[in-house]
PDB file of C-alpha atoms in Angstrom:
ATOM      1  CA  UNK F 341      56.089 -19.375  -3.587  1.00  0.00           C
ATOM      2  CA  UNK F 342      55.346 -17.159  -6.596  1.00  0.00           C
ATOM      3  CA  UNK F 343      52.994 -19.260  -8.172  1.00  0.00           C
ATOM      4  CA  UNK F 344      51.244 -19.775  -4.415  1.00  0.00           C
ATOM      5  CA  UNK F 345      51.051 -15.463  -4.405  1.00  0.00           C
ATOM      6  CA  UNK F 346      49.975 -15.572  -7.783  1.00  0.00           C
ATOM      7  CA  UNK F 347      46.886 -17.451  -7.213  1.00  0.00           C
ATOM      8  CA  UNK F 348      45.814 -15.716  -4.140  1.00  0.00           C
ATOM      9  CA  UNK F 349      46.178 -12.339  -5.942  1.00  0.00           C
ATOM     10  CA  UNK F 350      43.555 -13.652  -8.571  1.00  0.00           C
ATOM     11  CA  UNK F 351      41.406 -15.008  -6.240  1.00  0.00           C
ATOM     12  CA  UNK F 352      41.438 -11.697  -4.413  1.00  0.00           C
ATOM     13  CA  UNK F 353      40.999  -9.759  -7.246  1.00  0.00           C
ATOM     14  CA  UNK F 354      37.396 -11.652  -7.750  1.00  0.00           C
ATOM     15  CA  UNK F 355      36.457 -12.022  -3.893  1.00  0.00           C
ATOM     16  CA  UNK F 356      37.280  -8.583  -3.004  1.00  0.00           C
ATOM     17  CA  UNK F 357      34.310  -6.410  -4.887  1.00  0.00           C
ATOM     18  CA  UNK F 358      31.898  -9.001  -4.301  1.00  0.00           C
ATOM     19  CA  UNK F 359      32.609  -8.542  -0.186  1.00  0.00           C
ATOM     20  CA  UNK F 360      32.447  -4.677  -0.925  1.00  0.00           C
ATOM     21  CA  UNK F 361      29.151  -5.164  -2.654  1.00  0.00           C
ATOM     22  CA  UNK F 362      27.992  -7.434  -0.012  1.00  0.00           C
ATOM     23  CA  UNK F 363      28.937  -4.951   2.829  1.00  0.00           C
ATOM     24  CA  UNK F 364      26.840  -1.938   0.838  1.00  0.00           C
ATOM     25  CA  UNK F 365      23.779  -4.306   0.310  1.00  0.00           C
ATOM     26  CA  UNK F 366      23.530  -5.125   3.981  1.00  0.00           C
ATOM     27  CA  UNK F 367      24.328  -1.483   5.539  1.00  0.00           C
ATOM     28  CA  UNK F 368      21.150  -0.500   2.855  1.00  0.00           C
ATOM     29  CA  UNK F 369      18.885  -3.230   4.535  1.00  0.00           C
ATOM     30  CA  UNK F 370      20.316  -2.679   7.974  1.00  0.00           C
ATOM     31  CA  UNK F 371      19.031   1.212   7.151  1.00  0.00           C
ATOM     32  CA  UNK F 372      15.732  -0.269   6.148  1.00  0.00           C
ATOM     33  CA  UNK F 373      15.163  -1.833   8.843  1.00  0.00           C
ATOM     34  CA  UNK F 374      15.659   0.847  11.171  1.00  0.00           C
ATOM     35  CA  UNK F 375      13.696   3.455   9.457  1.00  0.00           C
ATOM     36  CA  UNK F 376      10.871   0.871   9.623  1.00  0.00           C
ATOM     37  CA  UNK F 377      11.991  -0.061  13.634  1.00  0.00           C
ATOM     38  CA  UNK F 378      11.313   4.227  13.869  1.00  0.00           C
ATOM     39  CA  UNK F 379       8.440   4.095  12.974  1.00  0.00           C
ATOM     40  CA  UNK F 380       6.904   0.806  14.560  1.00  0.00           C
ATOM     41  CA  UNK F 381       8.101   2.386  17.913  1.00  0.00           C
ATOM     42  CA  UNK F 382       6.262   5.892  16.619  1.00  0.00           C
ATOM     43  CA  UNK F 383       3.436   3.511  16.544  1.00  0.00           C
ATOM     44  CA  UNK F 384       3.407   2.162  19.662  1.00  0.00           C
ATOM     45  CA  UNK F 385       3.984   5.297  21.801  1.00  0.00           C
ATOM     46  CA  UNK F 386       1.319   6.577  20.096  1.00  0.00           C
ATOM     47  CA  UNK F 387      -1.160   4.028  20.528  1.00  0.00           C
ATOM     48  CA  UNK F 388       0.473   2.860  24.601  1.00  0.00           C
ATOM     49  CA  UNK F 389       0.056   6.815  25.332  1.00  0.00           C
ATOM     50  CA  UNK F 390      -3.544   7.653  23.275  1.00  0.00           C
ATOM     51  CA  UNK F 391      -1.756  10.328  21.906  1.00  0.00           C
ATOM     52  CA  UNK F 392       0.174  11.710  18.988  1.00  0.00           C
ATOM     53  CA  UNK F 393       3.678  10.325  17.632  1.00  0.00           C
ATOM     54  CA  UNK F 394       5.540   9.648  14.697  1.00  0.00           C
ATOM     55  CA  UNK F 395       8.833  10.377  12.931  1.00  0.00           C
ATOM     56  CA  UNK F 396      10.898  13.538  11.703  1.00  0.00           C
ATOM     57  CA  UNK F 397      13.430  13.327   8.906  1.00  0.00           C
ATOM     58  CA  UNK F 398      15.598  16.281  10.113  1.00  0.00           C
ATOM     59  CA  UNK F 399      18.753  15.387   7.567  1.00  0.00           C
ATOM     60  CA  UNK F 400      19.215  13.326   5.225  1.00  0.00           C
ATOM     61  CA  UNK F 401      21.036  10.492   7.506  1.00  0.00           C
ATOM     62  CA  UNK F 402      18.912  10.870  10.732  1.00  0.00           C
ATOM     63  CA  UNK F 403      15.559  10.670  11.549  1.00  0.00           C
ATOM     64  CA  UNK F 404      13.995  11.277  15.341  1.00  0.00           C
ATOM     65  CA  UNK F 405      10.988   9.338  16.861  1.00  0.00           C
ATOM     66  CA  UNK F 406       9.141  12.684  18.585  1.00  0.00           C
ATOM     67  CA  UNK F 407       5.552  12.541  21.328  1.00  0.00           C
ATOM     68  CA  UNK F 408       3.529  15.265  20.228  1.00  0.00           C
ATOM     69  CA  UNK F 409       1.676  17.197  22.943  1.00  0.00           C
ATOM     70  CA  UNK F 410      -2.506  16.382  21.807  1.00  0.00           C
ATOM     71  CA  UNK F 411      -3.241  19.791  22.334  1.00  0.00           C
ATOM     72  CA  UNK F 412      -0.474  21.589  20.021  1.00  0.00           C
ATOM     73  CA  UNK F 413       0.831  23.916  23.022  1.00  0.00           C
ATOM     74  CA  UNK F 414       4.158  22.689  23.773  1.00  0.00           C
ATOM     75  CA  UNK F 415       6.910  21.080  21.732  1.00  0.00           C
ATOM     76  CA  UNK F 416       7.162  17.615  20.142  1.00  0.00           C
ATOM     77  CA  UNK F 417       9.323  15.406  23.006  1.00  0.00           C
ATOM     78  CA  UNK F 418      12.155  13.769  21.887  1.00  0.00           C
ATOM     79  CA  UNK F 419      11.769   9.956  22.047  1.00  0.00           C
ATOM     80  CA  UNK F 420      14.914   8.584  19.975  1.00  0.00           C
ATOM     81  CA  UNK F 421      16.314   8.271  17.064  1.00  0.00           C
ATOM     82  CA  UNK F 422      17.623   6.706  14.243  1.00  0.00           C
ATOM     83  CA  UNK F 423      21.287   7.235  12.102  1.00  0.00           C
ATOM     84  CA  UNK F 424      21.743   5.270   9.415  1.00  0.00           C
ATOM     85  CA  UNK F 425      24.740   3.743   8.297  1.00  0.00           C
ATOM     86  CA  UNK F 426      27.306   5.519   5.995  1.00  0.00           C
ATOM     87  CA  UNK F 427      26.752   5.478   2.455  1.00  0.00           C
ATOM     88  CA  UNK F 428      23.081   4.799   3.126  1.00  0.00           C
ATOM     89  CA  UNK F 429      20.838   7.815   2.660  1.00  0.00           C
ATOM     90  CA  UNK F 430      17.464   9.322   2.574  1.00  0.00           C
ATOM     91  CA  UNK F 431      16.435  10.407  -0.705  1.00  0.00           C
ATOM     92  CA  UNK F 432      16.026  14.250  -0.981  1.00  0.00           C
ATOM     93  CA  UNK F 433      11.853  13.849  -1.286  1.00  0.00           C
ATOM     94  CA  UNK F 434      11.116  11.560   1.603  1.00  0.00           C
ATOM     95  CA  UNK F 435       8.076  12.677   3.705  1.00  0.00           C
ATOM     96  CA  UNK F 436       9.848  14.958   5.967  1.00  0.00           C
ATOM     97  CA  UNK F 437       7.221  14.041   9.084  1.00  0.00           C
ATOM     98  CA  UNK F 438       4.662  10.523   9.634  1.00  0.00           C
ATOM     99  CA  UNK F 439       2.756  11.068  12.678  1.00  0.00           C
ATOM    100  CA  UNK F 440       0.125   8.099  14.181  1.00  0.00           C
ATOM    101  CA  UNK F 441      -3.102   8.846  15.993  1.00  0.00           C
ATOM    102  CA  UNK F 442      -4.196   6.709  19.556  1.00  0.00           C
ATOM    103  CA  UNK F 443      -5.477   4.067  17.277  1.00  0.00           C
ATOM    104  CA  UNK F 444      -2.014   3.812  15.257  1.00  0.00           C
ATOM    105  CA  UNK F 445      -3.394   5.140  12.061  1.00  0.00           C
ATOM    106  CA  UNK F 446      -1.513   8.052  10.077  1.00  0.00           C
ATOM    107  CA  UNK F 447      -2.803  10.909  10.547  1.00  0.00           C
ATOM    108  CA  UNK F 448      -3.878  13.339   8.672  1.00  0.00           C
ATOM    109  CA  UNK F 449      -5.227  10.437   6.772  1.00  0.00           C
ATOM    110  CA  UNK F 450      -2.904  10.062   3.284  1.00  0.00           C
ATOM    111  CA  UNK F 451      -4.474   9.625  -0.108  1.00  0.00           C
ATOM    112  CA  UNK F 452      -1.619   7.406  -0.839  1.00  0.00           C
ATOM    113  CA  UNK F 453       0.692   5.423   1.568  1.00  0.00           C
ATOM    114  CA  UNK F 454       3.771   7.175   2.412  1.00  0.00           C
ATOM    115  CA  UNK F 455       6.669   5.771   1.329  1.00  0.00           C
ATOM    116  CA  UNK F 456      10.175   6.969   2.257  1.00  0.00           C
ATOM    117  CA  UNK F 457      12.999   5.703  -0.405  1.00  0.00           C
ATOM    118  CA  UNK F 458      16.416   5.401   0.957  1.00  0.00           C
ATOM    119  CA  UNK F 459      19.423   5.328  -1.355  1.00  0.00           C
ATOM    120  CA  UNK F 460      22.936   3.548  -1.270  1.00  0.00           C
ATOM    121  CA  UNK F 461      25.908   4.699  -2.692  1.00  0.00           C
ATOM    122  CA  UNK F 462      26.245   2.037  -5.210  1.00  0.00           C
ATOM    123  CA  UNK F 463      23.063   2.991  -6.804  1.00  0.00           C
ATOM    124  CA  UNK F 464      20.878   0.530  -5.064  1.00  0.00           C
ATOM    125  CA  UNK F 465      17.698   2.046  -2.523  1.00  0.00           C
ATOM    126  CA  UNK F 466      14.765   0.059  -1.186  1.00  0.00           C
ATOM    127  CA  UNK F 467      11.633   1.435   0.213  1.00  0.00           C
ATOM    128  CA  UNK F 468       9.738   1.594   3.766  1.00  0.00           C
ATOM    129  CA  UNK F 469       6.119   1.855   3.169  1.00  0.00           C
ATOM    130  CA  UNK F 470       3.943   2.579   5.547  1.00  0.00           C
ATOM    131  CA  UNK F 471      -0.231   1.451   4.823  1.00  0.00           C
ATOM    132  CA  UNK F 472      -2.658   4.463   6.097  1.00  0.00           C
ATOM    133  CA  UNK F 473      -3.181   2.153   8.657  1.00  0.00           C
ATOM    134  CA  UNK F 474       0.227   2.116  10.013  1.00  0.00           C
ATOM    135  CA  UNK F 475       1.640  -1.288   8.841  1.00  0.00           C
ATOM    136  CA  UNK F 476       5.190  -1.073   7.829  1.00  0.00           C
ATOM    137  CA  UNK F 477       6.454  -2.550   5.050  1.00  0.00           C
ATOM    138  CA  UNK F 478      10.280  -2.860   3.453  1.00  0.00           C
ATOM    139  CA  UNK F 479      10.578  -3.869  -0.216  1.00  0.00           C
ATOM    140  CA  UNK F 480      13.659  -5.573  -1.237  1.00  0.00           C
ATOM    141  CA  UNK F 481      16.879  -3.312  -2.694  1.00  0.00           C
ATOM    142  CA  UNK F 482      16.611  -3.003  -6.270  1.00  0.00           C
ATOM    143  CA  UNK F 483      18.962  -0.908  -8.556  1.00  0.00           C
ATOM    144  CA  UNK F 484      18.286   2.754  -9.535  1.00  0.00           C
ATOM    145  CA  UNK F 485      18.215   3.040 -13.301  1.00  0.00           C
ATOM    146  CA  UNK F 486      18.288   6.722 -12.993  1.00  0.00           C
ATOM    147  CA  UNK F 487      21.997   6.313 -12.526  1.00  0.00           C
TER     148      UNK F 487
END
């Protein structure tokens, strides 16, 4: 029976971290994914309406999918939004707003395409481009070297 508890506890003591590191690599993607689900729906109500939507990044764990009214005068409506999982964060110089035209492209019109980084707590982040023509991209998770 000892040697029988023996071998599970090594086993266990491999298995364990790599389900841990598993479960932090998918609640980054799942985060991914969702930023980039934001702002494909952003998109669309923009384009379905002929009017102006995109995304907010209010903290640094939630961002909101807002309707802006075309002529300035009232207050962006509140569409949705988007948490993402714990340990899974924005990084503190993500474009704080993306907004889409009628056609679906960004507007103003970028120099560059935005790109919002979000981090994990294990030192991992991936990124959620988005083209000046509003395609949305996410890269793979890579590991921050900064750390």
């Amino acid at each position: 029976m000892a040697i029988v508890l023996l071998i599970i506890a090594i086993v266990s003591a491999f298995v364990v971290p790599q389900i841990l590191s598993y479960m932090r690599m998918y609640r980054l993607g799942v985060g991914g994914r969702n930023v980039a689900t934001a702002l494909q729906r952003a998109r669309y109500l923009a384009t379905s309406n002929n009017t102006l939507a995109g995304i907010f990044v209010a903290e640094l764990q939630h961002v909101d999918i807002e309707q802006y009214d075309p002529e300035g005068k009232a207050k962006p409506q509140n569409m949705g939004g988007v948490n993402l999982p714990s340990g899974v964060t924005f990084a503190s110089d993500v474009p704080k707003q993306i907004a889409f035209d009628g056609r679906g492209v960004i507007t103003p019109m970028p120099k560059d395409s935005p790109t919002i980084r979000i981090n994990s707590s294990d030192g991992y982040y991936l990124k959620v481009t988005v083209s000046p023509t509003g395609q949305v991209t996410v890269s793979e998770a890579q590991r921050d070297d900064r750390t």
